[in-house]
Coordinates of C-alpha atoms in Angstrom, one line a residue:
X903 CA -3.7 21.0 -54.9
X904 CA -0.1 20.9 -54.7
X905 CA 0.0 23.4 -51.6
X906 CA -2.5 20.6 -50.1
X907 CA -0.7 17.8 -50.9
X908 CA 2.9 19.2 -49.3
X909 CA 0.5 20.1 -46.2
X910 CA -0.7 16.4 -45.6
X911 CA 2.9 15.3 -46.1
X912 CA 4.2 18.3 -43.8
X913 CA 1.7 16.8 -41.0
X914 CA 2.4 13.3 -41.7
X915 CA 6.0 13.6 -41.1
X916 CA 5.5 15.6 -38.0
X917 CA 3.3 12.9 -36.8
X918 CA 5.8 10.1 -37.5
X919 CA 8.6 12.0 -36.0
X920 CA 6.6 12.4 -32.7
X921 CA 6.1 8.7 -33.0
X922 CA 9.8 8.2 -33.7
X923 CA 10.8 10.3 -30.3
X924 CA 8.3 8.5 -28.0
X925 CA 9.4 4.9 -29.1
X926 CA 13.0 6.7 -28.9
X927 CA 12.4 7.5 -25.4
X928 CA 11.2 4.4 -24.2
X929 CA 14.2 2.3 -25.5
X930 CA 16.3 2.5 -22.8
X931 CA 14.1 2.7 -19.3
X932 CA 14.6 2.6 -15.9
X933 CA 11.9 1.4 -12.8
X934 CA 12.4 2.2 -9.6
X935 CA 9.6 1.1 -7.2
X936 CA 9.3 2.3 -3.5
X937 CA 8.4 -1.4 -2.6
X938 CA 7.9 0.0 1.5
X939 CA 5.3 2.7 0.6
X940 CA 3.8 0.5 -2.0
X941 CA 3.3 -2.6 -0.3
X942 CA 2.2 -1.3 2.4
X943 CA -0.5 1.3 1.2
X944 CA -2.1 -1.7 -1.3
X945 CA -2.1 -4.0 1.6
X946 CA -3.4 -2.1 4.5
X947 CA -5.9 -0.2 2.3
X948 CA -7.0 -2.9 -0.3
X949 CA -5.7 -6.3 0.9
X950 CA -3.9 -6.2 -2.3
X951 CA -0.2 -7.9 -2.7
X952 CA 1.6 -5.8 -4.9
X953 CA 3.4 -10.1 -6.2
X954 CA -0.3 -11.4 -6.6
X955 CA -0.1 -14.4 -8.4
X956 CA -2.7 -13.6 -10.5
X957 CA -0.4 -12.1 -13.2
X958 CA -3.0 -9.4 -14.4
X959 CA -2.5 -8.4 -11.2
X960 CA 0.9 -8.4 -10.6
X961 CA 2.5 -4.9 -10.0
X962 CA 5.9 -6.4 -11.8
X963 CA 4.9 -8.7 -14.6
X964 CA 2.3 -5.7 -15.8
X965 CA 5.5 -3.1 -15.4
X966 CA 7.3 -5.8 -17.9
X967 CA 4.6 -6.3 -20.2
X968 CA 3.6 -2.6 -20.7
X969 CA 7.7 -1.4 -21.2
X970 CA 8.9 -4.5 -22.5
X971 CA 12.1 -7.1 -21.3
X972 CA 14.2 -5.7 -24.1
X973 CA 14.0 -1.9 -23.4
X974 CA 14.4 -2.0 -19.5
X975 CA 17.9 -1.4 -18.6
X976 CA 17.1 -0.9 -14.5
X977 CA 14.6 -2.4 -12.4
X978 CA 14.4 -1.9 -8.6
X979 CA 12.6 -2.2 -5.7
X980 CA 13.3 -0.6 -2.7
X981 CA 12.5 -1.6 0.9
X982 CA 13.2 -3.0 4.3
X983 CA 12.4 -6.6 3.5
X984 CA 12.7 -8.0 7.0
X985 CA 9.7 -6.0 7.4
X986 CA 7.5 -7.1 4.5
X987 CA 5.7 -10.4 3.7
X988 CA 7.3 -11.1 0.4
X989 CA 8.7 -14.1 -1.7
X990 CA 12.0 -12.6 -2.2
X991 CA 12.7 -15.7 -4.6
X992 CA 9.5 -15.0 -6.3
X993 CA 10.7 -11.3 -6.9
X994 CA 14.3 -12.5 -7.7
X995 CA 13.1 -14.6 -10.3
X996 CA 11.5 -11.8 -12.1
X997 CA 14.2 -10.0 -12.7
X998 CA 13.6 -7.6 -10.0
X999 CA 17.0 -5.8 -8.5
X1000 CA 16.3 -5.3 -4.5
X1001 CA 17.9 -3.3 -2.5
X1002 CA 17.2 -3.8 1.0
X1003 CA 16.7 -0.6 3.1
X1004 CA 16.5 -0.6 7.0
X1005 CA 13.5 1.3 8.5
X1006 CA 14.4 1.3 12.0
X1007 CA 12.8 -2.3 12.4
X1008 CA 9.7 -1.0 13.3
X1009 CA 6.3 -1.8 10.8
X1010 CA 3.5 0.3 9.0
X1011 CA 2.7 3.9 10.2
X1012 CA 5.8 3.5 12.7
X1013 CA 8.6 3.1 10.9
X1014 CA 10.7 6.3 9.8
X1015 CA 11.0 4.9 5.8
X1016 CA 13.9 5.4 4.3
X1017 CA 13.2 3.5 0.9
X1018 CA 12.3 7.1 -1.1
X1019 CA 15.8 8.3 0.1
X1020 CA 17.9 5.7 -0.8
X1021 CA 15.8 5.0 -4.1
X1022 CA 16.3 9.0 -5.0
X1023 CA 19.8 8.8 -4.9
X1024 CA 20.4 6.2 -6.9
X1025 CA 18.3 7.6 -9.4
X1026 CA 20.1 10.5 -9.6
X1027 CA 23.5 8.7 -9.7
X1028 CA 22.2 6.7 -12.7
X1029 CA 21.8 10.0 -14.8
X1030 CA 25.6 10.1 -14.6
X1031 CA 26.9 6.3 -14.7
X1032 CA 24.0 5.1 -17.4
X1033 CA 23.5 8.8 -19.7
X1034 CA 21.7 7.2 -22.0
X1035 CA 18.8 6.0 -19.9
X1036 CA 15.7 8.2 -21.3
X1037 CA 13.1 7.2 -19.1
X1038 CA 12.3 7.1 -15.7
X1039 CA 9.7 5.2 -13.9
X1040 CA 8.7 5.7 -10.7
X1041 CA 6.1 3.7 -8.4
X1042 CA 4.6 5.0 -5.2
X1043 CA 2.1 5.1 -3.4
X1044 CA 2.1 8.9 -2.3
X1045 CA 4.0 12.3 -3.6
X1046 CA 7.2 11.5 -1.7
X1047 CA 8.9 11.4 -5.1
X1048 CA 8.0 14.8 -6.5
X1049 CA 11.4 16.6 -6.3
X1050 CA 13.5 13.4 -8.1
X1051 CA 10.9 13.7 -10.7
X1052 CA 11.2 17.2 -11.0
X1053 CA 14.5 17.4 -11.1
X1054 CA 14.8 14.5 -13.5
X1055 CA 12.5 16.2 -16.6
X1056 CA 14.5 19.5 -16.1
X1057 CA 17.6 17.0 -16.8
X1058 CA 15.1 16.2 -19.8
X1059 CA 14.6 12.9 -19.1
X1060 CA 10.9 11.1 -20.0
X1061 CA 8.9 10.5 -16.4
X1062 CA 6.3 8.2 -15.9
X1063 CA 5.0 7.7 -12.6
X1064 CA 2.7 4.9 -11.2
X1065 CA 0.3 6.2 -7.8
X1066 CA -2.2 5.3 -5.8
X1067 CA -4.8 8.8 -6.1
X1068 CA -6.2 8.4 -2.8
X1069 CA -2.8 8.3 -0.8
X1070 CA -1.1 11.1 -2.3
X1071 CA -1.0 15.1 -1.1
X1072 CA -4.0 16.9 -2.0
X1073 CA -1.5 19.9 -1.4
X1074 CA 0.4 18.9 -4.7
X1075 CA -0.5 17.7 -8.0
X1076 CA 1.9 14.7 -7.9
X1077 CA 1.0 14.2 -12.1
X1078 CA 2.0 17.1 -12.8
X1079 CA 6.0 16.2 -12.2
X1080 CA 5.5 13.6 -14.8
X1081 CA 4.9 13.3 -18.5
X1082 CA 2.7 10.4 -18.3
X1083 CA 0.7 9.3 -14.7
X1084 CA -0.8 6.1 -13.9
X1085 CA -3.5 5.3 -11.1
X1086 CA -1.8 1.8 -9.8
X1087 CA -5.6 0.4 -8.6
X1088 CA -6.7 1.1 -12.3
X1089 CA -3.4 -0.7 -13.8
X1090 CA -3.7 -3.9 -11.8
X1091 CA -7.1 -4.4 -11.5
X1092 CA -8.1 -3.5 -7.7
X1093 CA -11.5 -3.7 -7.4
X1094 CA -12.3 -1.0 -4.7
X1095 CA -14.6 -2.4 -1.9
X1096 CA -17.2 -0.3 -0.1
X1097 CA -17.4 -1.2 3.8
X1098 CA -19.8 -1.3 5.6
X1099 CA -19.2 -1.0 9.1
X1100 CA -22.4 -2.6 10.7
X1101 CA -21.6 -5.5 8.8
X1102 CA -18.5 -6.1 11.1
X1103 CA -19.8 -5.4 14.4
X1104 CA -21.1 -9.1 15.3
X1105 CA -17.7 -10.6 14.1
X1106 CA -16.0 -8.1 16.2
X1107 CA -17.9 -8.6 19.6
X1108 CA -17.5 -12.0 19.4
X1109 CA -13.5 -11.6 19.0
X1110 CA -13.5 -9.8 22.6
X1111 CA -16.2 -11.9 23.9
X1112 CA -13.7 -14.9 23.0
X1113 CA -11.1 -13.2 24.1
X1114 CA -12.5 -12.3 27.7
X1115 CA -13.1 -16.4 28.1
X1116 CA -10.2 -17.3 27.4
X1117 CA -8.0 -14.6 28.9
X1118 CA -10.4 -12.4 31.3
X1119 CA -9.0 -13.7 34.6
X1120 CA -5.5 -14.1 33.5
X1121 CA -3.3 -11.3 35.2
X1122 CA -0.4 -11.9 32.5
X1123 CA -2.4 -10.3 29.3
X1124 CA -4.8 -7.5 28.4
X1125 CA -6.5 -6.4 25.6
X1126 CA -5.1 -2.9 24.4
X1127 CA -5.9 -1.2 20.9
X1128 CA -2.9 -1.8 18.9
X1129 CA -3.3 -5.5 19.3
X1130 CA -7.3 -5.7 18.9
X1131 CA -6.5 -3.5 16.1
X1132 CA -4.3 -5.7 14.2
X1133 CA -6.5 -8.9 15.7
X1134 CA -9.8 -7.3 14.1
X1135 CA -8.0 -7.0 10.8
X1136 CA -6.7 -9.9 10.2
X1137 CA -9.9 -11.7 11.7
X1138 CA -11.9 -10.0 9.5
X1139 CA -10.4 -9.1 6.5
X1140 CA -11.0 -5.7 6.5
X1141 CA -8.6 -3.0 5.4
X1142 CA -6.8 -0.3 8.1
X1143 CA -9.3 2.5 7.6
X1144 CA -12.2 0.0 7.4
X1145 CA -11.1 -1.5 11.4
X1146 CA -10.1 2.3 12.3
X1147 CA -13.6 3.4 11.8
X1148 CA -14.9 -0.1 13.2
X1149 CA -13.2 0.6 16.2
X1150 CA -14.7 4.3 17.0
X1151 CA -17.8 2.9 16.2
X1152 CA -17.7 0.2 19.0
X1153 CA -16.5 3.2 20.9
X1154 CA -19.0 5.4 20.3
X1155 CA -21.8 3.3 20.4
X1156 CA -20.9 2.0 23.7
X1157 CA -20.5 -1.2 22.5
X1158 CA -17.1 -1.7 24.1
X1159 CA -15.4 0.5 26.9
X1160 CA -12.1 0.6 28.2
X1161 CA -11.7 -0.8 31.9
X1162 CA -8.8 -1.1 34.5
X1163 CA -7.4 -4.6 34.7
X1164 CA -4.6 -6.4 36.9
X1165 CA -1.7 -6.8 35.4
X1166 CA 1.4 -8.7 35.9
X1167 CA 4.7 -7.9 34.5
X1168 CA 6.8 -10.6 34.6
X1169 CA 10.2 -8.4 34.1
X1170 CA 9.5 -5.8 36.9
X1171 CA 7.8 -8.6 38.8
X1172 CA 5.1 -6.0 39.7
X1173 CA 1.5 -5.6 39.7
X1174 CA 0.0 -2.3 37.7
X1175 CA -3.1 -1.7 36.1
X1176 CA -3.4 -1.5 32.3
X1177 CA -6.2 -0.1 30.1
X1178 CA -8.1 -3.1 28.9
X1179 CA -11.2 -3.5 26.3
X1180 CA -14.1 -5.6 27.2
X1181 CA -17.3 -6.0 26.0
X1182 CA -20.3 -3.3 27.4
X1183 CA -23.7 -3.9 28.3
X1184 CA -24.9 -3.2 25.2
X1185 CA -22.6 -4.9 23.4
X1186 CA -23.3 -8.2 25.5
X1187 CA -26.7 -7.5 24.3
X1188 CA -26.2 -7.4 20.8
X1189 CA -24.5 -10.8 20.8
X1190 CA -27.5 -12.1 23.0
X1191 CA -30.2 -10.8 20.1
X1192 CA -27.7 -11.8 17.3
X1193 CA -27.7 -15.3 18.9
X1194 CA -31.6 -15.2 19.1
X1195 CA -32.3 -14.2 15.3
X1196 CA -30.0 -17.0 14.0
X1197 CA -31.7 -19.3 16.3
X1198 CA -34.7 -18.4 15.3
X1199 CA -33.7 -18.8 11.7
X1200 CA -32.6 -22.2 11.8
X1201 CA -36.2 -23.3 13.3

């Protein structure tokens, strides 16, 4: 009985030390956010903004609420915010610390990011101005910030690390540099939307058939991919994988074909020939049945 009795207290006391040590650990916590790879991956893959207003969510009022005002001692975002669509003031007045890093002024895909880099050193410069910071979280988007993680749980620091699955390495295990991982669509909410593409095509003939109105015989403008591209997503609300597969579809289909057109450039004052999509015959042909079902329907 007595041997029993010193057992349960044994455990009980291990249990509230381990208790004691997390809380312990999370009193003094620092976020660092890579605000260019996160912004970015929610927006062009799930038309999310990381500063929703709908607080629930809200990328930074749900980091607040789950780590608490009073125990954060750093909280920054990185990125080049000439680049990104943000409310600066709205970020400012959370509390948020950002540092603004150049990415060679160029958007999305194309722009060398330098974010991680800059957001890596200061973390590791922390360790030695702030010692008695015991957490460290980190927010991405993909497994960019593996070796600061590593590095900072041999300095036996706590990680925690916020991710989207789908855009990290399948090479690494990204969670497996921290002590605690997070899916970020699963924390704030995303709903992830299924595509389909057929439902798109109508919309998207009817862009270029608009288009080739309006700008068919002018010499000064022509329809390449990058800008269709970016015309079809923001036209239809779809996400960057959704229009990239929407795209080769047209493509494939025959849909759409790319043609020689005249072209003018006003600074060479020259005449050249650039690739240009227009609508094919059986594309024109889809718009003319589409037109004759909704007719149809309306009788």
């Amino acid at each position: 009985m007595v041997n029993m009795l010193a057992e349960t207290i044994g455990e009980t006391a291990m249990k509230s030390e381990r208790v004691w040590a997390k809380h312990s650990q999370l009193e003094n916590v620092a976020i660092y956010v890579d605000y260019d790879n996160v912004y970015w991956t929610l927006k062009n893959s799930y038309l999310h903004d990381p500063d929703d207003k709908n607080l629930d969510k809200n990328l930074f009022t749900q980091l607040w609420n789950t780590y608490d005002r009073d125990n954060v001692r750093v909280f920054k975002a990185f990125g080049d915010f000439e680049q990104i669509a943000c409310d600066m003031t709205s970020l400012q007045k959370k509390r948020i610390q950002l540092r603004h890093v150049y990415a060679n002024g160029k958007k999305d895909e194309h722009r060398k990011n330098a974010s991680d880099i800059e957001l890596c050193l200061d973390a590791i410069e922390t360790t030695y101005t702030d010692p008695n910071i015991s957490c460290y979280v980190f927010v991405t988007a993909d497994s960019d910030m593996i070796p600061i993680m590593s590095r900072l749980m041999y300095k036996g620091k706590h990680v925690e690390l916020y991710y989207v699955p789908s855009a990290a390495s399948k090479q690494f295990d990204i969670t497996s540099y921290a002590h605690r991982a997070v899916d970020l669509l699963e924390f704030l909410n995303i709903q992830v939307k299924e595509y389909k593409i057929e439902d798109y095509v109508t919309g998207a003939l009817e862009f270029i058939e608009n288009w080739e109105r309006k700008f068919q015989e002018n010499p000064e403008v022509f329809l390449g991919r990058s800008w269709l591209f970016m015309k079809l997503r923001e036209v239809l609300a779809i996400p960057e994988s959704a229009c990239s597969q929407l795209l080769e579809f047209l493509e494939t289909k025959e849909y759409i074909l790319l043609d020689n057109k005249k072209y003018y450039d006003k600074i060479k004052d020259e005449h050249t020939m650039k690739k240009s999509y227009r609508l094919a015959k059986k594309g024109i042909q889809c718009l003319q049945d589409y037109e004759k079902e909704t007719a149809s329907s309306k009788e």
